[in-house]
Amino acid sequence: MNEKILILDFGSQYTQLIARRVRELNIYSEIVPYNKVPQIDDSIKAIILSGSPFSVTDEKALQVDLNQLVGKKPLLGVCYGAQYIANYYGGKVERSAKREYGKANLSDLKAGEHFWSDIDSTSQVWMSHGDTITSLPEQFELLASTDSIPVAAYKAKENVFEAPVYCLQFHPEVTHSLEGKTILKNFLVDIAGCKANWTPKSFIDQTVSELRNKIGDEKVLMALSGGVDSTVGAMLLHRAIGKNLFCFFVDNGLLRKNEFEEVLQSYEGMGLNIKGIDAKQRFWDELKGISDPEQKRKTIGRVFIEVFEEAAATFDGIKWLGQGTIYPDVIESISVHGPSVTIKSHHNVGGLPEKFDLKIVEPLRMLFKDEVREVGSELGIPDFIVQRHPFPGPGLAIRILGDITPEKVSMLQDADSIFINNLKKNKLYDKVWQAGTVLLPVQSVGVMGDERTYEKTVALRAVNSRDGMTAEWSRLPHEFLATVSSEIINNVKGINRVVYDISTKPPATIEWE
């Protein structure tokens, strides 16, 4: 990359948001743990210190040597970062009488300060801190206060350091800071001098060039899922190495209705060198009688590796394994506190790199999901793939509660197809982040015609989210839900009841298993 912003992560829940807001300004950013600071070279235009759940007054406070950073590049401290800088240079940071959390309004903005260009004098900001900066070090000066705290923003005095230092007690990256994005722009463009020219097209051009240099004439094997991540990754590799990319798409018997045929056809239309593998009976046989969700996931992962092994053996001279890893996966693996506690196994199949003597290539490892979609559109990938809702790796296996049978899969595929097609027909599909149907291990009494029925229940699930970390249930119109319910019950034999899931994440997860 020609220029980038380095974000030091001190463990804040908002660190990824900082990176996203910077990238929304067409400026490339990378997150690194506070204790793994790389060489500060010419590619780095500025450094941001994130917030943290820790207090700078704690004995075990997370610490970084500011002498390695201050004066080298323009520096922005956010929340903990601001408190840490104040404390480091001799200011006073004390525990707040009560935790300051929520909306606040700036006051007493320093006049004539570029940092406040186009910012309202009482701009709303978002506070989330348990410490307060009560006095500044002598090398720094006040930029703004709020009604409740004396130091909401400050900066290093002119010529104290070789590069400017700005600090914010609030979080400009969250949407509740109404002009936070403008504040970040003022710092990154006006003060740090970023060109703001990182776009999907520039990413494609640079990535394709890097892939050509890295892979050369060697061959790459890649399993595609039909989802946006693996598809965009494959198209970048295709642009770089053409027919030296060998792909396959496995029908594990747990895909959506007609998905295998439709996706395979679209891939061939994009010019990809792809082979379809019908393995559905094999997966169904292996899953027979298994009801535990984690065991289902592990079984699917194991069988996929077996299928992958057999497929890989049909290709000669493969040196690389392509994967659709995206940036949130990378961040989690290098986070300050290590990978999160496993709630359920990740849908990406593990074990492949260890089983094969292949080098890994991950064209999307530095992109967020929404950026992957933008790159996909720029590459000319059809909208029905680019804008497709996320779909779990284990597929319908974790949307069928209990054991898996071909009959249950067929029943759920039909019900889910009705739900999704109605979302598209009513122009609701793109207003929902993810939607799916869940087959429950519940039978209930119903009446159809003059007959008593005792049949299955499905739950409709639709959520709105940015990245899947949190989600709100979608407020779909009652008339729409009534139409979908009626159509499912009238057309899918074996289902006589439809319910709608109105749970948020957290505490619920998006998928039921």
Coordinates of C-alpha atoms in Angstrom, one line a residue:
M1 CA 0.0 0.0 0.0
N2 CA 1.2 3.5 -0.8
E3 CA 0.1 4.9 2.6
K4 CA -1.5 3.5 5.7
I5 CA -2.7 4.4 9.1
L6 CA -1.4 2.2 11.9
I7 CA -3.9 1.5 14.7
L8 CA -2.5 0.2 18.0
D9 CA -5.1 -2.0 19.7
F10 CA -5.3 -1.8 23.5
G11 CA -8.3 -4.1 23.6
S12 CA -11.2 -1.7 23.0
Q13 CA -14.5 -3.1 21.6
Y14 CA -14.4 -0.1 19.2
T15 CA -11.0 -0.7 17.7
Q16 CA -12.4 -2.3 14.5
L17 CA -14.7 0.6 14.2
I18 CA -11.7 3.0 14.0
A19 CA -10.3 1.0 11.2
R20 CA -13.6 1.0 9.4
R21 CA -14.1 4.7 9.7
V22 CA -10.6 5.4 8.4
R23 CA -11.2 3.2 5.4
E24 CA -14.5 4.9 4.7
L25 CA -12.4 8.0 4.1
N26 CA -10.6 6.0 1.4
I27 CA -7.5 5.7 3.6
Y28 CA -6.0 2.2 4.2
S29 CA -5.6 1.2 7.9
E30 CA -4.2 -1.7 9.8
I31 CA -4.8 -2.9 13.3
V32 CA -1.8 -4.3 15.3
P33 CA -1.6 -5.3 19.0
Y34 CA -0.1 -2.6 21.2
N35 CA 2.8 -4.9 22.1
K36 CA 3.7 -5.8 18.5
V37 CA 4.5 -2.4 17.0
P38 CA 6.2 -2.8 13.6
Q39 CA 9.0 -0.7 12.1
I40 CA 7.7 2.8 11.6
D41 CA 8.6 3.3 7.9
D42 CA 7.6 5.7 5.2
S43 CA 4.4 3.8 4.3
I44 CA 2.9 4.8 7.6
K45 CA 1.3 8.2 7.5
A46 CA -0.1 8.4 11.0
I47 CA -0.6 6.3 14.2
I48 CA -3.8 6.0 16.2
L49 CA -3.8 4.6 19.8
S50 CA -7.2 2.9 20.5
G51 CA -9.3 2.8 23.6
S52 CA -9.1 0.0 26.2
P53 CA -11.1 -1.7 29.0
F54 CA -8.1 -1.1 31.2
S55 CA -7.3 1.9 33.3
V56 CA -3.9 3.7 33.0
T57 CA -3.9 3.8 36.8
D58 CA -3.9 0.0 37.1
E59 CA -0.7 -1.8 38.0
K60 CA -1.1 -4.1 35.0
A61 CA -2.1 -1.3 32.6
L62 CA -1.2 -2.0 29.0
Q63 CA 1.9 0.0 28.1
V64 CA 3.7 1.0 24.9
D65 CA 7.0 2.9 24.6
L66 CA 5.8 6.3 23.4
N67 CA 9.4 7.3 22.6
Q68 CA 9.1 4.9 19.6
L69 CA 6.1 6.7 18.3
V70 CA 5.8 10.3 19.4
G71 CA 7.5 12.6 16.9
K72 CA 7.9 9.9 14.3
K73 CA 4.5 10.4 12.7
P74 CA 1.3 12.4 13.5
L75 CA -0.3 10.6 16.4
L76 CA -4.0 10.5 17.6
G77 CA -4.8 9.1 21.0
V78 CA -8.4 8.0 21.6
C79 CA -9.9 7.5 25.1
Y80 CA -7.3 5.2 26.8
G81 CA -4.8 6.4 24.2
A82 CA -5.4 10.0 25.3
Q83 CA -5.2 9.1 29.0
Y84 CA -2.0 7.1 28.5
I85 CA -0.3 10.0 26.7
A86 CA -1.4 12.5 29.4
N87 CA -0.2 10.1 32.2
Y88 CA 3.1 9.3 30.4
Y89 CA 4.2 12.9 30.1
G90 CA 3.3 13.9 33.7
G91 CA -0.3 14.9 33.5
K92 CA -2.9 13.7 36.0
V93 CA -5.4 10.9 35.3
E94 CA -7.8 9.9 38.1
R95 CA -10.7 7.4 38.4
S96 CA -14.0 9.2 37.6
A97 CA -16.4 9.6 40.4
K98 CA -18.8 7.6 38.2
R99 CA -18.2 6.0 34.9
E100 CA -18.9 8.4 32.0
Y101 CA -20.9 6.6 29.4
G102 CA -23.1 8.0 26.7
K103 CA -23.7 11.2 24.8
A104 CA -22.1 14.5 25.7
N105 CA -21.6 17.9 23.9
L106 CA -18.3 19.6 23.3
S107 CA -17.7 23.1 24.6
D108 CA -15.0 25.7 24.5
L109 CA -13.5 24.6 21.2
K110 CA -10.1 26.3 20.6
A111 CA -10.6 29.0 18.0
G112 CA -8.6 28.8 14.7
E113 CA -7.7 25.1 15.2
H114 CA -7.7 23.1 12.0
F115 CA -8.7 20.0 14.0
W116 CA -12.1 21.6 14.4
S117 CA -12.7 22.6 10.8
D118 CA -16.5 22.2 9.9
I119 CA -17.2 21.0 13.5
D120 CA -20.2 22.5 15.4
S121 CA -19.2 24.3 18.6
T122 CA -21.5 22.0 20.6
S123 CA -21.0 18.8 18.6
Q124 CA -22.4 15.7 20.1
V125 CA -19.8 13.0 21.0
W126 CA -19.8 9.6 22.7
M127 CA -18.1 9.0 26.0
S128 CA -17.1 5.6 27.4
H129 CA -14.5 5.8 30.1
G130 CA -13.9 5.2 33.8
D131 CA -10.9 7.6 34.1
T132 CA -10.7 11.4 33.7
I133 CA -7.8 13.6 32.7
T134 CA -7.8 16.2 35.4
S135 CA -4.6 18.1 34.4
L136 CA -2.5 18.2 31.3
P137 CA 1.2 17.9 31.0
E138 CA 3.0 21.2 30.4
Q139 CA 3.9 20.2 26.8
F140 CA 0.2 20.1 25.9
E141 CA -2.8 22.5 25.5
L142 CA -6.5 22.2 25.8
L143 CA -8.7 21.9 22.7
A144 CA -12.1 21.3 24.1
S145 CA -14.2 20.4 27.2
T146 CA -17.7 19.2 28.0
D147 CA -20.1 20.1 30.7
S148 CA -18.9 17.1 32.8
I149 CA -15.2 16.8 32.1
P150 CA -12.5 19.4 31.8
V151 CA -10.4 17.7 29.1
A152 CA -12.4 16.3 26.1
A153 CA -9.6 17.0 23.6
Y154 CA -6.0 18.3 23.7
K155 CA -2.9 18.5 21.6
A156 CA 0.9 18.9 21.9
K157 CA 2.0 22.6 21.8
E158 CA 3.6 23.8 18.6
N159 CA 7.2 22.6 18.0
V160 CA 7.4 20.4 21.1
F161 CA 7.6 17.2 19.0
E162 CA 8.7 16.7 15.4
A163 CA 5.2 15.5 14.5
P164 CA 1.8 16.7 15.8
V165 CA 0.0 14.8 18.7
Y166 CA -3.8 15.1 19.1
C167 CA -5.9 13.4 21.8
L168 CA -9.6 12.8 22.3
Q169 CA -11.3 11.6 25.5
F170 CA -14.4 10.6 23.4
H171 CA -14.8 8.0 20.6
P172 CA -15.0 9.7 17.2
E173 CA -15.4 6.3 15.5
V174 CA -18.9 5.5 16.9
T175 CA -22.0 6.9 15.1
H176 CA -23.2 8.6 18.2
S177 CA -20.3 11.0 17.8
L178 CA -22.2 12.8 15.0
E179 CA -19.2 14.6 13.5
G180 CA -16.6 12.0 14.4
K181 CA -15.9 11.1 10.8
T182 CA -15.2 14.7 10.0
I183 CA -12.9 15.0 13.0
L184 CA -11.0 11.9 11.8
K185 CA -10.8 13.4 8.3
N186 CA -9.4 16.7 9.7
F187 CA -6.7 14.8 11.5
L188 CA -5.8 12.3 8.7
V189 CA -6.1 14.5 5.6
D190 CA -5.5 18.1 6.8
I191 CA -2.9 17.3 9.6
A192 CA -1.3 14.0 8.6
G193 CA -1.5 14.8 4.8
C194 CA -3.2 11.5 3.6
K195 CA -4.2 11.5 0.0
A196 CA -7.4 9.5 0.6
N197 CA -7.1 7.6 -2.7
W198 CA -7.5 4.0 -1.5
T199 CA -10.5 2.7 -3.5
P200 CA -11.8 -0.7 -4.6
K201 CA -10.1 -0.2 -8.0
S202 CA -6.8 0.7 -6.5
F203 CA -7.0 -2.4 -4.2
I204 CA -7.7 -4.6 -7.2
D205 CA -4.9 -3.3 -9.3
Q206 CA -2.4 -3.5 -6.4
T207 CA -3.6 -7.0 -5.2
V208 CA -3.5 -8.5 -8.7
S209 CA 0.0 -7.2 -9.2
E210 CA 1.1 -8.6 -5.9
L211 CA -0.5 -12.0 -6.6
R212 CA 1.3 -12.3 -9.9
N213 CA 4.6 -11.5 -8.3
K214 CA 4.0 -13.9 -5.4
I215 CA 2.6 -16.9 -7.3
G216 CA 4.3 -16.6 -10.7
D217 CA 3.6 -19.6 -12.9
E218 CA 2.6 -21.9 -10.0
K219 CA -0.8 -23.4 -9.6
V220 CA -3.4 -22.6 -7.0
L221 CA -6.3 -24.8 -5.7
M222 CA -9.3 -23.3 -4.1
A223 CA -12.6 -24.6 -2.8
L224 CA -15.5 -22.2 -3.4
S225 CA -18.6 -22.0 -1.3
G226 CA -20.9 -19.8 -3.5
G227 CA -20.5 -17.0 -1.0
V228 CA -19.1 -13.5 -1.6
D229 CA -15.8 -14.0 0.2
S230 CA -14.6 -17.1 -1.7
T231 CA -16.0 -15.8 -5.0
V232 CA -14.2 -12.4 -4.8
G233 CA -11.0 -14.1 -3.7
A234 CA -11.2 -16.5 -6.6
M235 CA -11.8 -13.7 -9.1
L236 CA -8.8 -11.8 -7.9
L237 CA -6.7 -14.9 -8.3
H238 CA -8.2 -15.5 -11.7
R239 CA -7.2 -12.0 -12.9
A240 CA -3.7 -12.6 -11.6
I241 CA -3.0 -16.2 -12.8
G242 CA -5.8 -17.2 -15.1
K243 CA -6.1 -20.9 -15.9
N244 CA -3.5 -21.7 -13.2
L245 CA -6.3 -21.3 -10.7
F246 CA -8.2 -24.6 -10.2
C247 CA -11.5 -24.4 -8.2
F248 CA -14.1 -26.8 -7.1
F249 CA -17.5 -26.4 -5.5
V250 CA -18.9 -29.2 -3.3
D251 CA -22.6 -30.0 -2.9
N252 CA -22.7 -31.2 0.7
G253 CA -26.4 -31.8 0.6
L254 CA -26.9 -28.8 2.9
L255 CA -27.1 -26.0 0.4
R256 CA -30.2 -23.8 -0.3
K257 CA -32.7 -25.0 -3.0
N258 CA -31.1 -25.3 -6.5
E259 CA -28.0 -23.5 -5.2
F260 CA -25.5 -26.0 -6.5
E261 CA -26.7 -25.8 -10.1
E262 CA -27.2 -22.0 -10.1
V263 CA -23.9 -21.1 -8.5
L264 CA -21.9 -23.6 -10.6
Q265 CA -23.5 -22.1 -13.7
S266 CA -22.7 -18.5 -12.6
Y267 CA -19.0 -19.5 -11.9
E268 CA -18.6 -21.0 -15.3
G269 CA -20.1 -17.8 -16.8
M270 CA -17.4 -15.8 -15.0
G271 CA -14.7 -17.8 -16.7
L272 CA -13.5 -19.7 -13.7
N273 CA -11.9 -23.1 -14.1
I274 CA -14.2 -25.0 -11.8
K275 CA -15.3 -28.5 -11.1
G276 CA -18.6 -29.4 -9.3
I277 CA -18.5 -32.3 -6.9
D278 CA -21.8 -34.0 -5.9
A279 CA -21.1 -35.4 -2.4
K280 CA -24.5 -34.9 -0.7
Q281 CA -25.2 -38.5 0.0
R282 CA -21.8 -38.9 1.6
F283 CA -22.5 -36.0 4.0
W284 CA -26.0 -37.3 4.8
D285 CA -24.7 -40.7 5.5
E286 CA -22.0 -39.4 7.9
L287 CA -24.5 -37.1 9.6
K288 CA -27.1 -39.8 10.2
G289 CA -28.3 -39.9 13.8
I290 CA -26.2 -36.9 14.9
S291 CA -28.1 -34.2 16.8
D292 CA -25.4 -32.4 18.8
P293 CA -24.7 -29.1 17.0
E294 CA -20.9 -29.1 17.6
Q295 CA -20.7 -32.7 16.5
K296 CA -22.5 -31.9 13.3
R297 CA -20.1 -29.0 12.6
K298 CA -17.1 -31.2 13.2
T299 CA -18.5 -34.1 11.1
I300 CA -19.1 -31.7 8.2
G301 CA -15.5 -30.3 8.6
R302 CA -14.0 -33.8 8.6
V303 CA -15.9 -35.0 5.6
F304 CA -15.1 -31.8 3.7
I305 CA -11.4 -32.4 4.3
E306 CA -11.8 -36.0 3.0
V307 CA -13.6 -34.7 -0.1
F308 CA -10.9 -32.0 -0.5
E309 CA -8.1 -34.6 -0.3
E310 CA -9.7 -36.7 -3.0
A311 CA -10.3 -33.7 -5.3
A312 CA -6.8 -32.4 -4.7
A313 CA -5.3 -35.7 -5.8
T314 CA -6.9 -35.2 -9.3
F315 CA -4.8 -32.0 -9.8
D316 CA -1.1 -32.2 -10.6
G317 CA 1.6 -29.7 -9.5
I318 CA -0.5 -27.6 -7.1
K319 CA 1.7 -25.4 -4.9
W320 CA -0.8 -23.0 -3.3
L321 CA -4.1 -23.2 -1.4
G322 CA -6.4 -20.2 -1.9
Q323 CA -8.7 -19.2 1.0
G324 CA -11.4 -16.5 1.4
T325 CA -10.1 -15.3 4.8
I326 CA -11.2 -11.7 5.6
Y327 CA -9.9 -9.1 8.0
P328 CA -12.1 -9.7 11.0
D329 CA -10.8 -13.3 11.1
V330 CA -7.2 -12.0 11.0
I331 CA -7.9 -9.4 13.7
E332 CA -9.4 -12.1 16.0
S333 CA -6.4 -14.3 15.6
I334 CA -3.9 -11.6 16.7
S335 CA -6.1 -9.7 19.2
V336 CA -4.7 -8.3 22.4
H337 CA -6.4 -11.0 24.5
G338 CA -6.0 -13.9 22.0
P339 CA -8.8 -15.6 20.1
S340 CA -12.2 -15.3 21.7
V341 CA -13.7 -18.2 23.7
T342 CA -15.2 -20.8 21.3
I343 CA -19.0 -20.5 21.4
K344 CA -19.2 -22.8 18.4
S345 CA -16.6 -23.9 15.9
H346 CA -15.8 -21.5 13.1
H347 CA -17.4 -22.4 9.8
N348 CA -14.1 -22.1 7.9
V349 CA -12.7 -25.6 7.7
G350 CA -9.5 -26.0 9.7
G351 CA -6.8 -28.6 9.2
L352 CA -6.3 -28.2 5.5
P353 CA -2.9 -26.4 5.6
E354 CA -1.5 -29.0 8.0
K355 CA -2.6 -31.9 5.8
F356 CA -1.1 -30.6 2.6
D357 CA 2.3 -29.3 1.7
L358 CA 0.8 -26.1 0.2
K359 CA 1.5 -22.4 0.7
I360 CA -1.5 -20.3 1.7
V361 CA -2.7 -17.3 -0.4
E362 CA -5.5 -15.1 1.0
P363 CA -6.3 -12.2 -1.3
L364 CA -8.9 -10.7 1.0
R365 CA -7.2 -11.0 4.3
M366 CA -7.1 -7.2 4.8
L367 CA -10.7 -6.4 3.8
F368 CA -13.9 -6.1 5.9
K369 CA -17.1 -7.7 4.6
D370 CA -18.6 -4.5 3.1
E371 CA -15.3 -3.8 1.4
V372 CA -15.3 -7.3 -0.1
R373 CA -18.7 -6.5 -1.6
E374 CA -17.4 -3.3 -3.1
V375 CA -14.4 -5.0 -4.7
G376 CA -16.8 -7.8 -6.0
S377 CA -18.9 -5.1 -7.7
E378 CA -15.8 -3.5 -9.2
L379 CA -14.8 -6.9 -10.5
G380 CA -18.1 -7.3 -12.3
I381 CA -19.3 -10.3 -10.2
P382 CA -23.2 -10.6 -10.5
D383 CA -25.2 -8.9 -7.8
F384 CA -26.9 -12.0 -6.7
I385 CA -23.5 -13.3 -5.4
V386 CA -22.1 -9.9 -4.3
Q387 CA -25.2 -8.9 -2.3
R388 CA -26.0 -12.4 -1.1
H389 CA -26.8 -12.8 2.5
P390 CA -24.2 -14.6 4.6
F391 CA -24.8 -18.3 4.8
P392 CA -23.2 -20.6 7.5
G393 CA -20.5 -23.0 6.4
P394 CA -22.4 -26.0 7.8
G395 CA -25.3 -24.8 5.8
L396 CA -28.8 -26.2 6.6
A397 CA -27.3 -28.6 9.1
I398 CA -27.4 -26.0 11.8
R399 CA -30.8 -24.8 10.6
I400 CA -32.3 -28.2 11.2
L401 CA -32.4 -28.7 14.9
G402 CA -31.8 -32.3 15.7
D403 CA -30.7 -35.1 13.3
I404 CA -30.3 -34.6 9.6
T405 CA -32.2 -36.6 7.0
P406 CA -32.6 -35.9 3.2
E407 CA -36.4 -35.5 3.8
K408 CA -35.8 -32.7 6.4
V409 CA -33.3 -31.0 4.1
S410 CA -35.8 -31.0 1.2
M411 CA -38.6 -29.7 3.5
L412 CA -36.4 -26.9 4.8
Q413 CA -35.1 -26.0 1.3
D414 CA -38.6 -25.6 0.1
A415 CA -39.7 -23.5 3.0
D416 CA -36.6 -21.3 2.9
S417 CA -36.9 -20.8 -0.8
I418 CA -40.4 -19.4 -0.3
F419 CA -39.2 -17.0 2.4
I420 CA -36.2 -15.8 0.4
N421 CA -38.1 -15.4 -2.9
N422 CA -40.8 -13.4 -1.2
L423 CA -38.1 -11.1 0.4
K424 CA -36.8 -10.5 -3.1
K425 CA -40.2 -10.1 -4.7
N426 CA -41.2 -7.5 -2.1
K427 CA -37.8 -5.7 -2.4
L428 CA -37.0 -6.5 1.2
Y429 CA -34.0 -8.8 0.6
D430 CA -31.4 -5.9 0.4
K431 CA -32.9 -4.3 3.5
V432 CA -32.1 -7.3 5.6
W433 CA -28.5 -8.4 6.4
Q434 CA -29.3 -12.1 6.8
A435 CA -32.4 -14.2 6.5
G436 CA -33.1 -17.9 6.8
T437 CA -35.6 -20.5 7.9
V438 CA -35.0 -23.0 10.8
L439 CA -36.7 -26.4 11.0
L440 CA -37.6 -27.1 14.6
P441 CA -37.8 -30.5 16.4
V442 CA -41.3 -29.5 17.4
Q443 CA -44.6 -30.9 16.2
S444 CA -47.9 -29.3 17.0
V445 CA -51.6 -29.9 16.3
G446 CA -53.2 -28.1 13.4
V447 CA -56.3 -28.4 11.3
M448 CA -56.1 -28.5 7.5
G449 CA -59.5 -28.8 5.8
D450 CA -61.4 -31.1 8.0
E451 CA -58.4 -33.1 9.1
R452 CA -56.4 -32.9 12.3
T453 CA -52.6 -32.6 11.6
Y454 CA -49.6 -33.1 13.8
E455 CA -46.7 -31.6 11.9
K456 CA -43.5 -29.6 12.1
T457 CA -42.8 -26.0 12.8
V458 CA -40.4 -23.6 11.1
A459 CA -39.0 -20.4 12.4
L460 CA -38.3 -17.5 10.2
R461 CA -35.1 -15.5 11.1
A462 CA -34.2 -12.1 9.6
V463 CA -31.7 -9.7 11.2
N464 CA -30.0 -6.4 10.5
S465 CA -26.3 -6.0 11.3
R466 CA -23.1 -4.5 10.0
D467 CA -20.7 -7.3 10.5
G468 CA -22.6 -10.1 12.4
M469 CA -21.0 -9.3 15.7
T470 CA -24.3 -7.8 17.0
A471 CA -27.7 -8.0 15.3
E472 CA -31.2 -6.6 15.6
W473 CA -34.2 -8.6 14.5
S474 CA -35.7 -7.1 11.3
R475 CA -39.1 -5.4 11.5
L476 CA -40.7 -7.1 8.5
P477 CA -44.3 -6.0 7.7
H478 CA -47.0 -8.2 9.3
E479 CA -48.7 -8.6 5.9
F480 CA -45.5 -9.9 4.4
L481 CA -45.0 -12.4 7.2
A482 CA -48.7 -13.5 6.9
T483 CA -48.1 -14.1 3.1
V484 CA -45.0 -16.2 3.7
S485 CA -46.6 -18.2 6.5
S486 CA -49.6 -19.1 4.4
E487 CA -47.5 -20.0 1.4
I488 CA -45.2 -22.3 3.4
I489 CA -48.1 -24.1 5.1
N490 CA -50.0 -24.5 1.9
N491 CA -47.1 -25.7 -0.2
V492 CA -44.6 -27.5 2.0
K493 CA -46.0 -30.9 3.1
G494 CA -45.2 -31.7 6.7
I495 CA -45.2 -28.1 8.0
N496 CA -48.3 -26.7 9.7
R497 CA -46.9 -23.8 11.8
V498 CA -44.6 -20.8 11.2
V499 CA -43.2 -18.5 13.9
Y500 CA -41.0 -15.4 13.6
D501 CA -37.8 -15.1 15.7
I502 CA -37.6 -11.6 17.4
S503 CA -34.4 -12.2 19.4
T504 CA -31.4 -9.8 19.2
K505 CA -27.7 -10.8 19.2
P506 CA -26.6 -10.8 22.0
P507 CA -28.0 -12.7 23.9
A508 CA -29.2 -14.9 21.1
T509 CA -27.0 -15.9 18.2
I510 CA -28.1 -15.3 14.6
E511 CA -28.1 -19.1 13.8
W512 CA -30.0 -21.4 16.1
E513 CA -27.1 -23.8 16.4

